Tab-separated table of C-alpha atoms and ligand atoms in Angstrom:
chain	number	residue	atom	x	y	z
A	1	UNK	CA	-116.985	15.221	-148.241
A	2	UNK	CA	-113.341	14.878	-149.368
A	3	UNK	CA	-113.287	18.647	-150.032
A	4	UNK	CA	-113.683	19.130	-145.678
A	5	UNK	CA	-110.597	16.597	-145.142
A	6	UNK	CA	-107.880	18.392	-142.759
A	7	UNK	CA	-106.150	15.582	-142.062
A	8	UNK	CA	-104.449	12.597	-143.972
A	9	UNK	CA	-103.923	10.740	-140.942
A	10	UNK	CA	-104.277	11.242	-136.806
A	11	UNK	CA	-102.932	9.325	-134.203
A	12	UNK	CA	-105.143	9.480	-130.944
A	13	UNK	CA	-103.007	8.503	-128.321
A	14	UNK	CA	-105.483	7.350	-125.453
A	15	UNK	CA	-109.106	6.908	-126.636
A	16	UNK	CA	-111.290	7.882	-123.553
A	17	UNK	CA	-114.273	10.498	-122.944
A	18	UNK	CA	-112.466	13.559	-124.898
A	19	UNK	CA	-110.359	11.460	-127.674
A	20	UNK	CA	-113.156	9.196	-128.654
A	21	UNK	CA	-114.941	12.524	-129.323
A	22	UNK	CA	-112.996	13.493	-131.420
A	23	UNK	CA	-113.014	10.644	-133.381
A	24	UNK	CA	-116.827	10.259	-133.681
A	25	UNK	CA	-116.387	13.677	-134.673
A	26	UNK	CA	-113.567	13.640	-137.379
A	27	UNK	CA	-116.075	10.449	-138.606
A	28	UNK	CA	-118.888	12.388	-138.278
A	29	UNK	CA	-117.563	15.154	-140.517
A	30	UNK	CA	-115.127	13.714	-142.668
A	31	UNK	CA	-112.175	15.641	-141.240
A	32	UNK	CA	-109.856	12.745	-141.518
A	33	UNK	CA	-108.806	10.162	-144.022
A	34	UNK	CA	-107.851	7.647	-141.559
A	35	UNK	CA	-107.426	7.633	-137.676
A	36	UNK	CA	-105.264	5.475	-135.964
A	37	UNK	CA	-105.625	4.365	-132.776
A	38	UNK	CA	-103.274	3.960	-129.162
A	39	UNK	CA	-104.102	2.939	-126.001
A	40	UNK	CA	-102.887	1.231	-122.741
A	41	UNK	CA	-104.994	-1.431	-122.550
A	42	UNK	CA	-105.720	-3.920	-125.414
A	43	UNK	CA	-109.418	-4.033	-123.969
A	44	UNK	CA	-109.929	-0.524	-124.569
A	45	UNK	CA	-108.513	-0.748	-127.821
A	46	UNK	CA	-110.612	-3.511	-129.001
A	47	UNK	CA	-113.643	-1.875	-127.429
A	48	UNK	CA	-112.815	1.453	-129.846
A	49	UNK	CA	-112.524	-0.553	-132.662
A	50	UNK	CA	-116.026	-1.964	-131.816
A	51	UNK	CA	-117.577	1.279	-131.653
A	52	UNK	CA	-116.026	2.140	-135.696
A	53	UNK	CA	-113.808	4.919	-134.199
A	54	UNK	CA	-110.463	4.189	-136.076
A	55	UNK	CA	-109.241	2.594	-138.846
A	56	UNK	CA	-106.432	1.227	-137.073
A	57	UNK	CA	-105.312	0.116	-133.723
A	58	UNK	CA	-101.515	-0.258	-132.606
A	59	UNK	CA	-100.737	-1.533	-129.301
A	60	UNK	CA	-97.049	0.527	-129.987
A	61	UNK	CA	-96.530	4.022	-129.665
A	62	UNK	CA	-93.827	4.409	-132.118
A	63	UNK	CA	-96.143	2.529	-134.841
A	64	UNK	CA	-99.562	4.646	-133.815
A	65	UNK	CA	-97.735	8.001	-134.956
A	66	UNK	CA	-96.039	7.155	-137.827
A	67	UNK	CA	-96.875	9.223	-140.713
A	68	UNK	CA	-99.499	10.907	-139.188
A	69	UNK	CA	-100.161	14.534	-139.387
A	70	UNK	CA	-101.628	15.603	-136.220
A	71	UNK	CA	-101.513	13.681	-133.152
A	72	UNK	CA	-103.374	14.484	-130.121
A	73	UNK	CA	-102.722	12.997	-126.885
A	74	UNK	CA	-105.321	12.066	-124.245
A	75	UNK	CA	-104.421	10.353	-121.830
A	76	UNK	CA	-103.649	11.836	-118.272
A	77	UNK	CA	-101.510	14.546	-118.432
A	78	UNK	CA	-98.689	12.566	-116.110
A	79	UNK	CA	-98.418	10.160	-119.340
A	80	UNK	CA	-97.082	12.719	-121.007
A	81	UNK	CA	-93.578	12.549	-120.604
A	82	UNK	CA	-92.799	8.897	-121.687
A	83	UNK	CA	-95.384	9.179	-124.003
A	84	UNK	CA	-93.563	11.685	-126.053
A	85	UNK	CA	-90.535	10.442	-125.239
A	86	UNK	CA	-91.525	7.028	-127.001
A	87	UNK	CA	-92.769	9.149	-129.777
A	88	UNK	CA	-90.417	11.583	-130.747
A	89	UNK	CA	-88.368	9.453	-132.895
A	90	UNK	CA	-91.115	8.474	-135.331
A	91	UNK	CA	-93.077	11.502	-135.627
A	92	UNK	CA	-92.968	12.673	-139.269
A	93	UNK	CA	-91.561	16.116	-140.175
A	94	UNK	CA	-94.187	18.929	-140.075
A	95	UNK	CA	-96.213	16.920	-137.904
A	96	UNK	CA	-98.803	18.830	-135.196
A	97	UNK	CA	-98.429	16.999	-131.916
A	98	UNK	CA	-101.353	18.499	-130.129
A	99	UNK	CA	-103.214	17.818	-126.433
A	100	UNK	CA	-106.773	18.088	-124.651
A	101	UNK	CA	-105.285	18.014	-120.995
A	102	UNK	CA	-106.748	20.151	-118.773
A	103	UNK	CA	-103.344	21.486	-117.565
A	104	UNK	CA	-100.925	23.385	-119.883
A	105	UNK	CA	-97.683	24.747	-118.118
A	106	UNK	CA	-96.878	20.959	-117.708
A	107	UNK	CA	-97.666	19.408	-120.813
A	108	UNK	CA	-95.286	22.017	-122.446
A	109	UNK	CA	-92.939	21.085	-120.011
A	110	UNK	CA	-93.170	17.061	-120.260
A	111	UNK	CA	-93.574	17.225	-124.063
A	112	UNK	CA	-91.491	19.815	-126.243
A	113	UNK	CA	-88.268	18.089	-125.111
A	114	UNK	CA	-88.889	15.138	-127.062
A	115	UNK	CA	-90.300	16.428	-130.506
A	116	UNK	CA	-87.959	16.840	-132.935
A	117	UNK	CA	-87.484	20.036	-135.119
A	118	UNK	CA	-90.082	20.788	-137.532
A	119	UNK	CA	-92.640	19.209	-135.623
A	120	UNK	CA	-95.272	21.695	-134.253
A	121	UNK	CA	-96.649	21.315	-130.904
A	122	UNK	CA	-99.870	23.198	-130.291
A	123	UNK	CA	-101.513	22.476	-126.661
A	124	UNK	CA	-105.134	22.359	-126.816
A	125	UNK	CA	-107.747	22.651	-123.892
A	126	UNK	CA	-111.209	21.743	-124.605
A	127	UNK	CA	-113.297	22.920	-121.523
A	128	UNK	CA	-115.741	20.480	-122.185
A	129	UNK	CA	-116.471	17.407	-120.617
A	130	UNK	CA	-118.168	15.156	-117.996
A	131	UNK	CA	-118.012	13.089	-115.325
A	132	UNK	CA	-117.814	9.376	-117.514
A	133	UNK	CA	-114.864	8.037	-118.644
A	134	UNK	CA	-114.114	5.406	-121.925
A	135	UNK	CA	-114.315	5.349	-125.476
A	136	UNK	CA	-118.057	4.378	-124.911
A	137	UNK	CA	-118.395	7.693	-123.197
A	138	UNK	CA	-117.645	10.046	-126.215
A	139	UNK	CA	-120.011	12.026	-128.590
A	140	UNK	CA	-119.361	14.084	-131.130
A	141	UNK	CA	-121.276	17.093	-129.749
A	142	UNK	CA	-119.110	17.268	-126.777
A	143	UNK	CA	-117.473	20.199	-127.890
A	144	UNK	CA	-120.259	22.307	-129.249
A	145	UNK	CA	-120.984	25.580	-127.638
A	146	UNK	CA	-117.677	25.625	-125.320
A	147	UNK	CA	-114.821	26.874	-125.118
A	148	UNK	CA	-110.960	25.916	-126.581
A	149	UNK	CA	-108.106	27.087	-124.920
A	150	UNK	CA	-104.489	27.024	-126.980
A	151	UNK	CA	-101.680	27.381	-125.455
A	152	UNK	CA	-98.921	28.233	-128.222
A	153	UNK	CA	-95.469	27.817	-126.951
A	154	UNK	CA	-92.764	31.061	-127.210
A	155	UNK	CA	-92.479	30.518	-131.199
A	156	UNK	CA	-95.059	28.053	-132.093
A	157	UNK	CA	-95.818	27.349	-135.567
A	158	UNK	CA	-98.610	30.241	-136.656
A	159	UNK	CA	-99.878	27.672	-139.409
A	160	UNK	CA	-99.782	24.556	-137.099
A	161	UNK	CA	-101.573	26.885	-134.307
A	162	UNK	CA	-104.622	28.506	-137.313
A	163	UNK	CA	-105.029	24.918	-138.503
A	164	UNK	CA	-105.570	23.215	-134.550
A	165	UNK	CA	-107.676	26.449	-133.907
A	166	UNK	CA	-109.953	25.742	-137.510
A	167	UNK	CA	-109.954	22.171	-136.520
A	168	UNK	CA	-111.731	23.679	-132.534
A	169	UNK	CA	-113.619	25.718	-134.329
A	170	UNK	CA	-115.514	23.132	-136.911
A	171	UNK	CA	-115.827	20.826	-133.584
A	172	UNK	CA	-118.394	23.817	-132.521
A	173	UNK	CA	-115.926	25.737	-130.328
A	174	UNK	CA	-114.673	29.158	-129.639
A	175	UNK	CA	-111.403	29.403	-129.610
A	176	UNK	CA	-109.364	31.363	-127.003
A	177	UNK	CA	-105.287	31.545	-127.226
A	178	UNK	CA	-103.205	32.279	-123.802
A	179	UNK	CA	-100.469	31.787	-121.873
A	180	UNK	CA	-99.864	28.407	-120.345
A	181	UNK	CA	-98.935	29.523	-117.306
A	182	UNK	CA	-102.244	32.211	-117.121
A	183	UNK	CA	-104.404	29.262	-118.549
A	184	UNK	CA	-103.279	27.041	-115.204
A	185	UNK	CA	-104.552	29.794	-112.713
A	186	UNK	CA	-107.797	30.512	-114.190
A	187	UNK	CA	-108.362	26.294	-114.376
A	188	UNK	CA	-107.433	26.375	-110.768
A	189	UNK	CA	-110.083	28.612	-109.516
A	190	UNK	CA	-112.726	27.352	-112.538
A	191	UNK	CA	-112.450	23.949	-112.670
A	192	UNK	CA	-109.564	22.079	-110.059
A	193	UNK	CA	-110.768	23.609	-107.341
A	194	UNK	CA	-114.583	23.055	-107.381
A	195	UNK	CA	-113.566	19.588	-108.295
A	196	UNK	CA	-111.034	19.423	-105.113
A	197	UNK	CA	-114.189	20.679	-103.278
A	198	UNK	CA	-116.692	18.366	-104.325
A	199	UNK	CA	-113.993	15.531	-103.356
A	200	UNK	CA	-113.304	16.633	-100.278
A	201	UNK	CA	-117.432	17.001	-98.968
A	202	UNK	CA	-118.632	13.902	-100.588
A	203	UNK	CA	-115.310	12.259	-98.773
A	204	UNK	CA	-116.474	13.883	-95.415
A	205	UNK	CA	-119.899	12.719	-95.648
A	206	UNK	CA	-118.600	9.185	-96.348
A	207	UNK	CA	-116.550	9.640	-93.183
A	208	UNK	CA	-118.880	11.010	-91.157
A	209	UNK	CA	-120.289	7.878	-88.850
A	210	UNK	CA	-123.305	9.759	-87.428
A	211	UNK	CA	-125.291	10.017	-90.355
A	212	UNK	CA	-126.286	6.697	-91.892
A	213	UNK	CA	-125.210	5.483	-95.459
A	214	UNK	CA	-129.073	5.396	-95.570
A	215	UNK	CA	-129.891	8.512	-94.793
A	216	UNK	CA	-126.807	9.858	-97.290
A	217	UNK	CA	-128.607	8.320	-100.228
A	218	UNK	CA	-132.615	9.252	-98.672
A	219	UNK	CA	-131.368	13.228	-98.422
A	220	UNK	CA	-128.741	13.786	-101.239
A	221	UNK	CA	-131.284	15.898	-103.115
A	222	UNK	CA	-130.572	18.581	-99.867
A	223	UNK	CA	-127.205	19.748	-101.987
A	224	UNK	CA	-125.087	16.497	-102.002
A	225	UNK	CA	-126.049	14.915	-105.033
A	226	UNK	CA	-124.285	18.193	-107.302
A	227	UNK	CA	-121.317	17.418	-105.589
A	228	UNK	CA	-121.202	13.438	-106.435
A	229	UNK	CA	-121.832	13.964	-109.736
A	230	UNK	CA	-118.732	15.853	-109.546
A	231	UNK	CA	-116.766	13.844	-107.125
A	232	UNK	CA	-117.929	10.916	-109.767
A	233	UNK	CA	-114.475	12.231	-112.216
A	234	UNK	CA	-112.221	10.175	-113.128
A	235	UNK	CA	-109.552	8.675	-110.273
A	236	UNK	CA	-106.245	8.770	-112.461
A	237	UNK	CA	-107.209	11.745	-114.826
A	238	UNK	CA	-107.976	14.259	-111.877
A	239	UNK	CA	-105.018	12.640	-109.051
A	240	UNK	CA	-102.541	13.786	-112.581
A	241	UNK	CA	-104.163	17.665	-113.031
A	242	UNK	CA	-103.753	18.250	-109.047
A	243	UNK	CA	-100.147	17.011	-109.260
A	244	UNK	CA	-99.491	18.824	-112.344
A	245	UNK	CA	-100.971	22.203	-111.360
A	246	UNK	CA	-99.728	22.153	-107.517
A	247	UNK	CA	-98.649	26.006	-107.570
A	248	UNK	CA	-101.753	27.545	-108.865
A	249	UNK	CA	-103.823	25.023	-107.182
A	250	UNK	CA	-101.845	25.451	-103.578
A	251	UNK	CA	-102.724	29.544	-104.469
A	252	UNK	CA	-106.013	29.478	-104.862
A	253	UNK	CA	-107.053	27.019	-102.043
A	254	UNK	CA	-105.038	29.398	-100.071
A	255	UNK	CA	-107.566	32.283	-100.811
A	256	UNK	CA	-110.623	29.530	-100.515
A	257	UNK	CA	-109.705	28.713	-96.701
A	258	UNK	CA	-109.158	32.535	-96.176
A	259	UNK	CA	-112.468	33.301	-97.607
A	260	UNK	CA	-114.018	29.568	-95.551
A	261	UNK	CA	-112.234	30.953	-92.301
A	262	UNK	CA	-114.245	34.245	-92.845
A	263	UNK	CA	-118.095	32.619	-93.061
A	264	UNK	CA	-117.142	30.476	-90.372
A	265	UNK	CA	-116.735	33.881	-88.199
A	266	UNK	CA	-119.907	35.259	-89.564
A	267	UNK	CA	-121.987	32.068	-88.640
A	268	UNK	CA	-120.605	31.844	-85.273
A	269	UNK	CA	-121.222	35.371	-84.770
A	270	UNK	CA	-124.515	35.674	-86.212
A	271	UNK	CA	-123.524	37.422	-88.972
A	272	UNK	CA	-126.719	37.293	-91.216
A	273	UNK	CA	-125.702	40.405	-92.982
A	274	UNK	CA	-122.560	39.021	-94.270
A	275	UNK	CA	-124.092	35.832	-95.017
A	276	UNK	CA	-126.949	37.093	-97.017
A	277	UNK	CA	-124.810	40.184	-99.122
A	278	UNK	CA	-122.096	37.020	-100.207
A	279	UNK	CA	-125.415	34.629	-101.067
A	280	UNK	CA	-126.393	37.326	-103.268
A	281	UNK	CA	-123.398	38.233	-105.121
A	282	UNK	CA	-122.949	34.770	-105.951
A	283	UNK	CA	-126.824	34.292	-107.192
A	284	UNK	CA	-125.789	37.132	-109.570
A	285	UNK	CA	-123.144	35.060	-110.599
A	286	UNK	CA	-125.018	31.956	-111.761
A	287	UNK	CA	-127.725	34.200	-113.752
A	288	UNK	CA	-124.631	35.644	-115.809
A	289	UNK	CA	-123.679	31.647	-116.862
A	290	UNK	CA	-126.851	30.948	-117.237
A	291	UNK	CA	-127.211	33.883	-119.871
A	292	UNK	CA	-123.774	33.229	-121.237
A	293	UNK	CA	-125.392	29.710	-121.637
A	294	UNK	CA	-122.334	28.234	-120.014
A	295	UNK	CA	-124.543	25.830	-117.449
B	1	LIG	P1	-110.442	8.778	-119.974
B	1	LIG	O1	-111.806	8.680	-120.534
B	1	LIG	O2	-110.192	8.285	-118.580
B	1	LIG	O3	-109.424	8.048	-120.974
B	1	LIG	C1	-108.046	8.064	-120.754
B	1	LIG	C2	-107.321	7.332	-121.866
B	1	LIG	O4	-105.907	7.426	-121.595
B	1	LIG	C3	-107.649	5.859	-121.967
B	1	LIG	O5	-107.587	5.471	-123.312
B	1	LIG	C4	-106.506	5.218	-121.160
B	1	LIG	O6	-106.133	3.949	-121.598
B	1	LIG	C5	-105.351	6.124	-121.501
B	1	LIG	N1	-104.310	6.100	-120.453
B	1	LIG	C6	-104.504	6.193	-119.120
B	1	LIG	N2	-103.332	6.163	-118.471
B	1	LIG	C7	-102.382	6.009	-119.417
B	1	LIG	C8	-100.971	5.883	-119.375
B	1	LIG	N3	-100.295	5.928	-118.206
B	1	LIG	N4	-100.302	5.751	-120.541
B	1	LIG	C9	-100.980	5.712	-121.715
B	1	LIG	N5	-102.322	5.825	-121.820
B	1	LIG	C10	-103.003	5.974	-120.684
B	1	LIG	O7	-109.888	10.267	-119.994
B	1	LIG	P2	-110.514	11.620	-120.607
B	1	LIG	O8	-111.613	12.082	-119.713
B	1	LIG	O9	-110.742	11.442	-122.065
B	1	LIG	O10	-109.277	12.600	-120.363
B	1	LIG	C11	-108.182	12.619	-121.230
B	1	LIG	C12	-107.434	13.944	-121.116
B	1	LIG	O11	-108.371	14.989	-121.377
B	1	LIG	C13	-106.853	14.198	-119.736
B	1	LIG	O12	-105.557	14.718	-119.887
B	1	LIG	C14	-107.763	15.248	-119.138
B	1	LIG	O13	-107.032	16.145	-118.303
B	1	LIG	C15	-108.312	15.963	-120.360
B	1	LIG	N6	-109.681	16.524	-120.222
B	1	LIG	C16	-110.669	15.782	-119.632
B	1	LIG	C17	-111.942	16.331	-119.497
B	1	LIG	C18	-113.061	15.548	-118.826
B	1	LIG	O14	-114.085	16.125	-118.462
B	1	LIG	N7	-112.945	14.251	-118.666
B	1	LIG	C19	-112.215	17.616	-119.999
B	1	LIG	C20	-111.200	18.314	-120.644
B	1	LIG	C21	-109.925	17.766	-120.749
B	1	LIG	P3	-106.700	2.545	-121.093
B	1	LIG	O15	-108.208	2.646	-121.054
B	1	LIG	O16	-106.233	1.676	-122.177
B	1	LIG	O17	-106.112	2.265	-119.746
């Protein structure tokens, strides 16, 4: 399969849900000739190396990248900053630095600082994922059948940015290219808030004294359930996207209590009208994913 290889070598930097897909699927596919391997913990390390997703492991940053012709990081996006900072100095020239985090605006901000020139940084969003965390948690179908998101920087690299875009698209993806800053708003309202949602209700419940932890468990299948599956994301990965997106995020909650504060009238009035015409619209709106085969 030599004839498929994009890549001499990649450094995954973090080797959770997302990067450990990647790997099985650079493996899978023969995209790579050798990964290389960083993360925080030796334990999670030795764990990859278990499962046959690198070829090497390095317990130091500087050592992971060295040589290597695209790196992607994954690890929460507030790592970013003295990740790239411990970096910088050993990335080779012409390198792709390159991300999966599922903020943009920030990752430009806490990363292009560090690289130095003639290394190409080409933010990546795969929206694609689910609630388990780990290297055991990859697969290499993750991706297929989603969407990409790239973010190119004011005068990114148009090579660097067609070869992380061919890489998105062999992983089974489409590949979309906007503005950071655009990207952040429409993950507010797509993805950050329904996750700040579903941790705020299944928090409420779990507050609530009057129904038992019993009962919780007995009638989840009423509704609950979809939002503990949810609510199930990982602690660290989701506490960095909310405190790396606060403006957008801060926006469109703004809009959400508006639009709460309204159905709250129209149930204590006895709206039923206004009830039933919003129930509808938003029907409507899960047959369109469902035909856009995005659920
Ligand atoms: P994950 O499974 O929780 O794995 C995170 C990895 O990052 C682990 O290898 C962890 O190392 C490492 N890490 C954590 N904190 C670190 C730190 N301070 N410094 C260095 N390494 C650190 O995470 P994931 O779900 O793959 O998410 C990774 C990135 O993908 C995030 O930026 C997230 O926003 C983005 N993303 C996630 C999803 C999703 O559904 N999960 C979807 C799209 C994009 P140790 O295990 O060694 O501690």
């Amino acid at each position: 399969m030599t004839d498929e290889i994009m890549f001499e070598r990649v450094a995954l930097i973090g080797i959770g849900l997302i990067n450990s897909s990647i790997a099985r699927l650079m493996k899978r596919d023969g995209l790579a000739r050798e990964i290389v391997i960083y993360s925080r913990r030796q334990s999670t390390l030795d764990k990859a190396m278990q499962l046959g997703l690198a070829e090497r492991a390095e317990s130091d940053l500087g050592a992971a990248v060295e040589a290597a012709d695209l790196v992607v990081l994954g690890a929460p996006v507030g790592a970013n900053a003295a990740i790239a900072e411990a970096i910088g100095p050993h990335l080779k020239p012409g390198a792709i630095v390159s991300d999966v985090g599922s903020v943009k605006s920030a990752v430009i901000r806490d990363v292009a600082p560090h690289l130095p020139a003639g290394v190409h940084l080409v933010p990546a969003h795969p929206v694609a994922g689910t609630e388990f965390s780990g290297p055991e948690a990859g697969f290499a179908e993750l991706f297929e059948n989603h969407w990409c998101i790239l973010t190119p920087p004011e005068g990114c690299d148009a090579a660097a940015l067609e070869k992380i875009a061919e890489f998105w698209r062999r992983a089974g993806s489409t590949v979309d290219i906007m503005d950071a800053a655009h990207h952040d708003k429409v993950l507010a309202i797509t993805s950050h808030l329904p996750h700040l949602i579903a941790y705020n209700i299944v928090g409420t419940v779990a507050d609530i004294e009057l129904v038992t932890d019993r009962e919780v468990v007995k009638y989840a299948a009423g509704g609950f359930s979809d939002f503990t599956r949810i609510a199930a994301s990982d602690p660290e990965m989701w506490r960095d996207v909310f405190l790396n997106n606060q403006e957008a995020v801060l926006e469109m909650l703004g809009r959400f209590t508006e639009d709460l504060a309204a159905l709250q009238r129209a149930i204590r009035w006895g709206d039923g009208e206004a009830l039933e015409e919003l129930f509808t619209r938003t029907r409507a709106i899960r047959r369109d994913l469902i035909e856009a085969k995005q659920v």
